[in-house]
Tab-separated table of C-alpha atoms and ligand atoms in Angstrom:
chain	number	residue	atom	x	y	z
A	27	UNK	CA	28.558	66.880	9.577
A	28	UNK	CA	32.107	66.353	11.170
A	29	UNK	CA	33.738	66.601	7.558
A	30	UNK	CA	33.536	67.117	4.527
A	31	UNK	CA	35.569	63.958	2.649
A	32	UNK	CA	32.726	62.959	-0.037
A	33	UNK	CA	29.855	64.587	-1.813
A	34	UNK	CA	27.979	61.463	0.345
A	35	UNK	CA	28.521	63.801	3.566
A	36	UNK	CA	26.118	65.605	2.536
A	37	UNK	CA	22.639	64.721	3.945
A	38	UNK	CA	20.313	66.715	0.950
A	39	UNK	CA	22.076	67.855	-2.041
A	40	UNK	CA	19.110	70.160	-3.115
A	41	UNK	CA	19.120	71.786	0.147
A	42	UNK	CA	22.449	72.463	0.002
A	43	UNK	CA	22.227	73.632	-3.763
A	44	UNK	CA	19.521	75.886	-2.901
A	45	UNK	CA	21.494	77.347	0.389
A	46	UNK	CA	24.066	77.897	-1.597
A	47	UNK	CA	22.274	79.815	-4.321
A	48	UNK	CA	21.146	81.798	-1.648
A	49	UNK	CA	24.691	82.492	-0.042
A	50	UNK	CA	25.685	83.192	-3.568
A	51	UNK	CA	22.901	86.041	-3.858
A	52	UNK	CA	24.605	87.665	-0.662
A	53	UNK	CA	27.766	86.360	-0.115
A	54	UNK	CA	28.665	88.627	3.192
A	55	UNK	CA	25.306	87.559	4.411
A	56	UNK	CA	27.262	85.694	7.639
A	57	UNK	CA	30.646	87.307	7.761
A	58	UNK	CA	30.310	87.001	11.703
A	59	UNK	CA	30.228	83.406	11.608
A	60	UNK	CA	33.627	82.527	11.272
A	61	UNK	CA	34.786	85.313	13.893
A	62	UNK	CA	37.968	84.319	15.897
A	63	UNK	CA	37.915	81.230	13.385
A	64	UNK	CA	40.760	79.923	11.389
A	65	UNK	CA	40.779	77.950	8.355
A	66	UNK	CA	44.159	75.668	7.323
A	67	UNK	CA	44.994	74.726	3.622
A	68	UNK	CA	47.423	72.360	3.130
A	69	UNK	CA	48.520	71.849	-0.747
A	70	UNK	CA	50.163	68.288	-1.771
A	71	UNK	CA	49.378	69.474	-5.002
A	72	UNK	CA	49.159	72.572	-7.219
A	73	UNK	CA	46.014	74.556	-7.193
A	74	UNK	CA	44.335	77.574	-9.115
A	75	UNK	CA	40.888	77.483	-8.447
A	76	UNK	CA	40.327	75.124	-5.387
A	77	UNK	CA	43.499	77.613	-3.564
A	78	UNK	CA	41.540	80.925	-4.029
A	79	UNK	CA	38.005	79.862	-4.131
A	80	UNK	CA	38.290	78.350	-0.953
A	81	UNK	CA	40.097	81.019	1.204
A	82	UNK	CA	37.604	83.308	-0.770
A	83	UNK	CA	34.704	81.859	1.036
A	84	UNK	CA	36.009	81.652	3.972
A	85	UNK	CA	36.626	84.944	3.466
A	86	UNK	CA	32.669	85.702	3.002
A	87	UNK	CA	32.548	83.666	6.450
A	88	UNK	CA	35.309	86.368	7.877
A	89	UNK	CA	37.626	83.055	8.866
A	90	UNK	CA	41.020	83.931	9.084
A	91	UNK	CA	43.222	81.521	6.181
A	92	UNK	CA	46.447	80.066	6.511
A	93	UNK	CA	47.677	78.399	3.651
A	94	UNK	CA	50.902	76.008	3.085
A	95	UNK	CA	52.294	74.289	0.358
A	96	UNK	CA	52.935	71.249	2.285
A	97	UNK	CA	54.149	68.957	-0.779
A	98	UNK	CA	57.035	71.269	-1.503
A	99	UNK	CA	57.566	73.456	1.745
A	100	UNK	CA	56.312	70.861	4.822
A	101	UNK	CA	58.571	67.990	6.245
A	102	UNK	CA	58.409	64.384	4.186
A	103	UNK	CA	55.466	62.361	6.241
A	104	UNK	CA	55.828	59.286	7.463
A	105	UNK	CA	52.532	56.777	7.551
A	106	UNK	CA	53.687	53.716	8.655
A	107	UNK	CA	53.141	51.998	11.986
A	108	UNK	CA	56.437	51.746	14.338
A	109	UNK	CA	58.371	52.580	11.265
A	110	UNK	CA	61.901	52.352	12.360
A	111	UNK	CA	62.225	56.712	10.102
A	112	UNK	CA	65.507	56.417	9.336
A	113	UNK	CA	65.147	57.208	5.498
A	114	UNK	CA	64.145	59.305	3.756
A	115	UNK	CA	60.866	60.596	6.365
A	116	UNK	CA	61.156	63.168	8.407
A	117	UNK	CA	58.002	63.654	10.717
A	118	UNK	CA	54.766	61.105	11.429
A	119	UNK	CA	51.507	61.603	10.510
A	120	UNK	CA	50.929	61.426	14.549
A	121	UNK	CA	52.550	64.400	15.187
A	122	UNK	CA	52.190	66.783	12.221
A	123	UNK	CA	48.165	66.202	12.581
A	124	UNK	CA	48.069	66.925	16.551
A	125	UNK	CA	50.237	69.975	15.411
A	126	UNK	CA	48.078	71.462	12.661
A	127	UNK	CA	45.231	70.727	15.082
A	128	UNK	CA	46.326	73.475	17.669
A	129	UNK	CA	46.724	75.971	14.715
A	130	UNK	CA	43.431	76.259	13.272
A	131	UNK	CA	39.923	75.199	13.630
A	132	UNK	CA	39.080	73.514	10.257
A	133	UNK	CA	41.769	72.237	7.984
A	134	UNK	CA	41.958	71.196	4.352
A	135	UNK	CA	43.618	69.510	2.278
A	136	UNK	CA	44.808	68.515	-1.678
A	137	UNK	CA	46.378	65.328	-1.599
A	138	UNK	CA	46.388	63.801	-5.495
A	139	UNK	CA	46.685	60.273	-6.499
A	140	UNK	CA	50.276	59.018	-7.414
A	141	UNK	CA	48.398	56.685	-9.959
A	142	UNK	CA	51.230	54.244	-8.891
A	143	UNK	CA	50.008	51.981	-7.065
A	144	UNK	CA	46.254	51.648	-6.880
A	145	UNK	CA	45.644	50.104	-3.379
A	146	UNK	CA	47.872	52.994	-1.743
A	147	UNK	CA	45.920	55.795	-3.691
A	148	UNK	CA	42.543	54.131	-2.780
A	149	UNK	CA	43.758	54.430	1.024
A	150	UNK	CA	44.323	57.857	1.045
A	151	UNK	CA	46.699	57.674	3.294
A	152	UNK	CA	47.298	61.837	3.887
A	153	UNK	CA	43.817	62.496	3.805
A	154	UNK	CA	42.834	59.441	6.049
A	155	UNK	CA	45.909	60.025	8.438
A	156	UNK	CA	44.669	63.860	8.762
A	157	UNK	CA	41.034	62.499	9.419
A	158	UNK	CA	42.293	59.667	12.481
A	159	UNK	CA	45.254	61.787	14.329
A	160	UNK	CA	43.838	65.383	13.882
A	161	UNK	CA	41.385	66.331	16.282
A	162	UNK	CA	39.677	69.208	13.871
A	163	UNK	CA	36.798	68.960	10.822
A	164	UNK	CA	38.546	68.004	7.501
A	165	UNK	CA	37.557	69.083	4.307
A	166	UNK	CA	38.566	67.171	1.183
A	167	UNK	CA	40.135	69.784	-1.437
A	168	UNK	CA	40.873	66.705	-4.050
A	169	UNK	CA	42.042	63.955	-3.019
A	170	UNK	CA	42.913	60.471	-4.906
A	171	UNK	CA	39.784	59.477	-5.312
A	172	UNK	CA	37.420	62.221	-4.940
A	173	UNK	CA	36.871	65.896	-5.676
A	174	UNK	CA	33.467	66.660	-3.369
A	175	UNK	CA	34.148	70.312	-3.645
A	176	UNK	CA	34.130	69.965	-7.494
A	177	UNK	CA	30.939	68.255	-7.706
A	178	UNK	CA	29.172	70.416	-5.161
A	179	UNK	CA	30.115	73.203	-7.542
A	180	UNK	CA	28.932	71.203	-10.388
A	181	UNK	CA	25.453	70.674	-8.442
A	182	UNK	CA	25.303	74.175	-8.076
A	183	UNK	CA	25.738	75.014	-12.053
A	184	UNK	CA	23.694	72.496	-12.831
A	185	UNK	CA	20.576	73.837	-11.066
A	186	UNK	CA	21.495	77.301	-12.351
A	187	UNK	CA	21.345	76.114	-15.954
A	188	UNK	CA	18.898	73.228	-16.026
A	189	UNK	CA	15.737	73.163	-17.977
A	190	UNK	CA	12.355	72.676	-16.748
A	191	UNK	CA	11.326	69.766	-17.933
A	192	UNK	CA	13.826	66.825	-18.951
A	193	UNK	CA	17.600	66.613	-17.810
A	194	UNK	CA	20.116	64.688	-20.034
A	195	UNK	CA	23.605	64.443	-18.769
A	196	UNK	CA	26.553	62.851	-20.432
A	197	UNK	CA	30.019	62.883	-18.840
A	198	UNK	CA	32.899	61.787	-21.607
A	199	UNK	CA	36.200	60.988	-21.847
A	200	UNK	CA	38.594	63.102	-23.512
A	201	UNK	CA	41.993	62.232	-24.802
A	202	UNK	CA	44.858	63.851	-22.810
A	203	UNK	CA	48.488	63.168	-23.252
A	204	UNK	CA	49.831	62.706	-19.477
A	205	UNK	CA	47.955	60.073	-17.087
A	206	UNK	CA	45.277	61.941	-14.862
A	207	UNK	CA	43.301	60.922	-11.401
A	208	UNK	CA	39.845	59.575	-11.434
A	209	UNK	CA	38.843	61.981	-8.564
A	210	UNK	CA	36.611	64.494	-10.610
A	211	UNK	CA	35.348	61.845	-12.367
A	212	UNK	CA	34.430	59.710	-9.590
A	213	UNK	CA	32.529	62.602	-7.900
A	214	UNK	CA	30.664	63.867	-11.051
A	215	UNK	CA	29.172	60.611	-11.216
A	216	UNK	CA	28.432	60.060	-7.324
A	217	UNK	CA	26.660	63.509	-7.564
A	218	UNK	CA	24.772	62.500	-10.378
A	219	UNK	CA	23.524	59.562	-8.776
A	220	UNK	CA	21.980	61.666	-6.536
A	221	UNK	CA	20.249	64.089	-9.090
A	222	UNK	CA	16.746	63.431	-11.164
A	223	UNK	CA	18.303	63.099	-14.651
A	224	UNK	CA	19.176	60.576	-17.091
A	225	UNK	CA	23.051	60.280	-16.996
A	226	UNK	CA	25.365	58.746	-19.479
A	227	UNK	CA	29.010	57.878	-18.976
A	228	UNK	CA	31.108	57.812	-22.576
A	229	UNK	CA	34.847	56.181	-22.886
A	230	UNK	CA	36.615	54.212	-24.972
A	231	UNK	CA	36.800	50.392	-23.642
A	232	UNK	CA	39.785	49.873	-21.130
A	233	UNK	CA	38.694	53.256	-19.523
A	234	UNK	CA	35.957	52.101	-17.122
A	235	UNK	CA	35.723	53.788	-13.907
A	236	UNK	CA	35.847	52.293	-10.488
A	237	UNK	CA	32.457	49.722	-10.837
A	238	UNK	CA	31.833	50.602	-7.034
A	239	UNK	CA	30.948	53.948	-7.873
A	240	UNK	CA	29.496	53.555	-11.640
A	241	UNK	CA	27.439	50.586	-10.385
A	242	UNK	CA	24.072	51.400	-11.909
A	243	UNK	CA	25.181	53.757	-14.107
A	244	UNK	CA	23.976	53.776	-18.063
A	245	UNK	CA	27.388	53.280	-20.184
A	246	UNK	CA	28.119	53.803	-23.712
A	247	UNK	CA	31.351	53.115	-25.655
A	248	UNK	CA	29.673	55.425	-28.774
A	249	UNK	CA	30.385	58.674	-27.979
A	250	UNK	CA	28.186	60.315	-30.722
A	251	UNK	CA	25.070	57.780	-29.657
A	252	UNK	CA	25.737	59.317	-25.863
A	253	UNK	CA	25.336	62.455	-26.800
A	254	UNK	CA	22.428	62.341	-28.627
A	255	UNK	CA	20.125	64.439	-27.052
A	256	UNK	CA	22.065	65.538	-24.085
A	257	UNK	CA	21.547	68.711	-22.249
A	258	UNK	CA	24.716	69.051	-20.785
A	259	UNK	CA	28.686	67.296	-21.568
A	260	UNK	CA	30.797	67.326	-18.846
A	261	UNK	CA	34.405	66.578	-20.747
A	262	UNK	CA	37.281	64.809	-18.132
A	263	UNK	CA	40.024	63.186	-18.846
A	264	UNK	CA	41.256	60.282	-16.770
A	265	UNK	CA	43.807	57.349	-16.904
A	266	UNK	CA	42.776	53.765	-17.075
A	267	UNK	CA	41.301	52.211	-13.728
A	268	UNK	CA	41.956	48.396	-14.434
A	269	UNK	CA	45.418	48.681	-15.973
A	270	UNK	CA	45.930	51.768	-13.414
A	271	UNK	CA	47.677	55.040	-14.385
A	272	UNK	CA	48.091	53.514	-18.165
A	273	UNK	CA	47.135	56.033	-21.029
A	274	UNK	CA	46.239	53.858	-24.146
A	275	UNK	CA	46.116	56.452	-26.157
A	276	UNK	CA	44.969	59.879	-27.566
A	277	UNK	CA	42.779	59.665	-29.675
A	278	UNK	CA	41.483	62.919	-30.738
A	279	UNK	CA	38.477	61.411	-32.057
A	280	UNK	CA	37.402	62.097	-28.541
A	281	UNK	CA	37.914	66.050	-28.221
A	282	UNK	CA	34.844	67.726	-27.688
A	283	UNK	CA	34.154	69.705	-30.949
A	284	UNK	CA	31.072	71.913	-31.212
A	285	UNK	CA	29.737	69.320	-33.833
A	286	UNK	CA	29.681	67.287	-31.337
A	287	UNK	CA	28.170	69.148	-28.740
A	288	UNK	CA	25.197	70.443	-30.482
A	289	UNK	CA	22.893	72.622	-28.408
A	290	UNK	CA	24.025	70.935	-25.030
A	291	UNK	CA	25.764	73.168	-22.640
A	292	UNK	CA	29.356	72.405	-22.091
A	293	UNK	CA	31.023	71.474	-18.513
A	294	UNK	CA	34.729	71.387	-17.546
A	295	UNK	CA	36.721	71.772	-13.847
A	296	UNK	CA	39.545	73.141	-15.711
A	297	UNK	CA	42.360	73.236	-16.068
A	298	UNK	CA	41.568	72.202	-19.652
A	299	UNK	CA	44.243	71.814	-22.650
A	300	UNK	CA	42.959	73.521	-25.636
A	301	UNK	CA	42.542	72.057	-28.767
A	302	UNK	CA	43.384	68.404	-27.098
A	303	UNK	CA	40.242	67.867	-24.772
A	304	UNK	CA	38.246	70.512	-26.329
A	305	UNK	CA	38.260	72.514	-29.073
A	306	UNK	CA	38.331	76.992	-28.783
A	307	UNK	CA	34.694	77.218	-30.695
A	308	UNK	CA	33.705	75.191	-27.448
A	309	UNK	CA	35.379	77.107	-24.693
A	310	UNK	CA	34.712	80.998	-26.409
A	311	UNK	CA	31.320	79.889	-27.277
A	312	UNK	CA	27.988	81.025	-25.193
A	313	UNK	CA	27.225	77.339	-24.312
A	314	UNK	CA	30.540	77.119	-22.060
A	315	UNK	CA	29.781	77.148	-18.282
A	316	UNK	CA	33.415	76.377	-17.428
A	317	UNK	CA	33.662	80.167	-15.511
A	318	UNK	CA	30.416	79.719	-14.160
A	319	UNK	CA	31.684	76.399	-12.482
A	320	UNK	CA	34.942	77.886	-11.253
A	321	UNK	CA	32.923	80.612	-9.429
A	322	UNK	CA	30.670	78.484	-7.910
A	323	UNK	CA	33.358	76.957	-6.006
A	324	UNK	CA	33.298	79.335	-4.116
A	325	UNK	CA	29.732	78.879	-2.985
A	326	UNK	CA	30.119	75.225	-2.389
A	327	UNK	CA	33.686	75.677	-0.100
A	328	UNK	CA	31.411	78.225	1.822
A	329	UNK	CA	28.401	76.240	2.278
A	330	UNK	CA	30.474	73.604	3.440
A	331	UNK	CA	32.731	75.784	5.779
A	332	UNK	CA	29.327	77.234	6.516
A	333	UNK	CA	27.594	73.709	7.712
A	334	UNK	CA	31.459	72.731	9.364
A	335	UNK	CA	31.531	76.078	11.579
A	336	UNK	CA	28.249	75.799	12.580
A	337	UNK	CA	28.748	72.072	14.373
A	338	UNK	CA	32.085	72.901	15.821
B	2	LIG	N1	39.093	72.348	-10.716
B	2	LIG	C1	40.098	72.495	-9.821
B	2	LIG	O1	40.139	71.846	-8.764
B	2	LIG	O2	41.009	73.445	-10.159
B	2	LIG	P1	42.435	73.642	-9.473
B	2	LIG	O3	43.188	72.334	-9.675
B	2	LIG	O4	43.079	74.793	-10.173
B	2	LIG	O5	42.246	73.899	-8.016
């Protein structure tokens, strides 16, 4: 694997699941790996979780971590081609990747969708420009369309949790009152395309994801019909796709209450918003698995630094 942009990158989920369950048994297990290695974060964004669970693992690995806050610390990029920079860029995408290249061995990066303009998010243009000019493995810590790390986490929770014999799986909508990406979203659902379960995506109409990456997937615009039956909800939020960035609306018909839920187990990424996306019963209650997901993050940044390291 050269990077790690896409939960597609990897080559057998399971396997990796199962490694990773492994790692997570003895985390120190290959602390000589990453010897005389160094790992590069670079934050367009704000981070909790992705931040620390990341330089954690490589921690396990014993990489050394350097992390910057690029969006409010690093020089304005420039993208364009024989842009004539005399506004309001400062350095090209050239040159700051061939840079960061010298300085570390794998770098990463959190680049979030504007939810602007649509065909600019979908080029990824900081994530893509780090992937053509640097010369180094990149690894995708949430970008505008994807959040691979996320799902590999989710993978992992899921196999921790899942019962023997059946496996329902809804992911639905929640209402949310600022306009969020579609990047968990879209990766949840890529990573349960690859998974032996029945999977159901709920939303109100006017909130269909990208139909590239739902393509095949069972939706239903009755959120209490969806969950019938489910073993576990995975509650996101996200902005509209087709009218792109737009929030509709709020309703809180669509906070996950543990009516609602039932005996399913309940899956978040967090942040969450209390009481708006889901309601406390929910989060304090024993069928939450939103700490169990944050920690595996951990486990899936290290399996992947893991796999990265050990094809440099
Ligand atoms: N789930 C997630 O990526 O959390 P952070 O935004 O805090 O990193």
């Amino acid at each position: 694997m050269k990077h790690y942009l896409t939960i597609n990158d990897i080559d057998s989920l399971p396997k990796w699941v199962e490694e990773a369950r492994i790692i997570k048994e003895n985390p120190y297990h290959f602390q000589n790996l990453g010897k005389n290695k160094t790992l590069c974060l670079l934050f367009f964004n704000n981070s909790l979780r992705t931040r620390l669970s990341t330089q954690k693992a490589a921690l396990h690995l014993g990489i050394q971590v350097m992390t910057m806050n690029f969006g409010k610390e690093g020089w304005t990029l420039e993208f364009g081609e024989g842009t004539v920079m005399n506004q309001g860029t400062s350095e090209h995408i050239k040159e700051a990747a061939h840079v960061v290249s010298q300085y570390c061995d794998i770098l990463a990066i959190r680049a979030f969708a504007g939810l602007k303009n649509k065909e600019k998010d979908e080029a990824e243009e900081i994530l893509n420009g780090f992937v053509k000019y640097a010369s180094i493995p990149i690894v995708n810590m949430e970008s505008s369309t994807a959040h691979p790390l996320q799902a590999l986490a989710d993978a992992i929770t899921l196999a921790e949790h899942r019962p023997k014999s059946r496996l329902k799986v809804v992911l639905s909508w929640a209402p949310h009152p600022k306009a969020l990406p579609h990047a968990v979203a879209n990766s949840f659902v890529k990573m349960m395309k690859l998974q032996d379960a029945e999977f159901v995506i709920t939303h109100p109409e006017g909130y269909e994801l990208d139909s590239k990456i739902t393509q095949g997937c069972q939706i239903e615009h009755n959120q209490d019909k969806a969950l019938q039956n489910a073993d576990f909800v995975y509650v996101k939020n996200w902005s509209s796709y087709s009218d792109y960035g737009k929030v509709f609306h709020q309703d809180a018909s669509w906070m996950m209450t543990q009516e609602k839920l039932g005996n399913a187990q309940f899956m978040h990424c967090l942040p969450v918003r209390r009481n708006v996306v889901v309601e406390d019963t929910v989060l304090d209650g024993p069928k939450s698995l939103v700490i169990e997901q944050a920690n595996n993050r951990t486990f899936a940044a290290q399996i992947v630094l893991k796999k990265l390291l050990e094809s440099l």
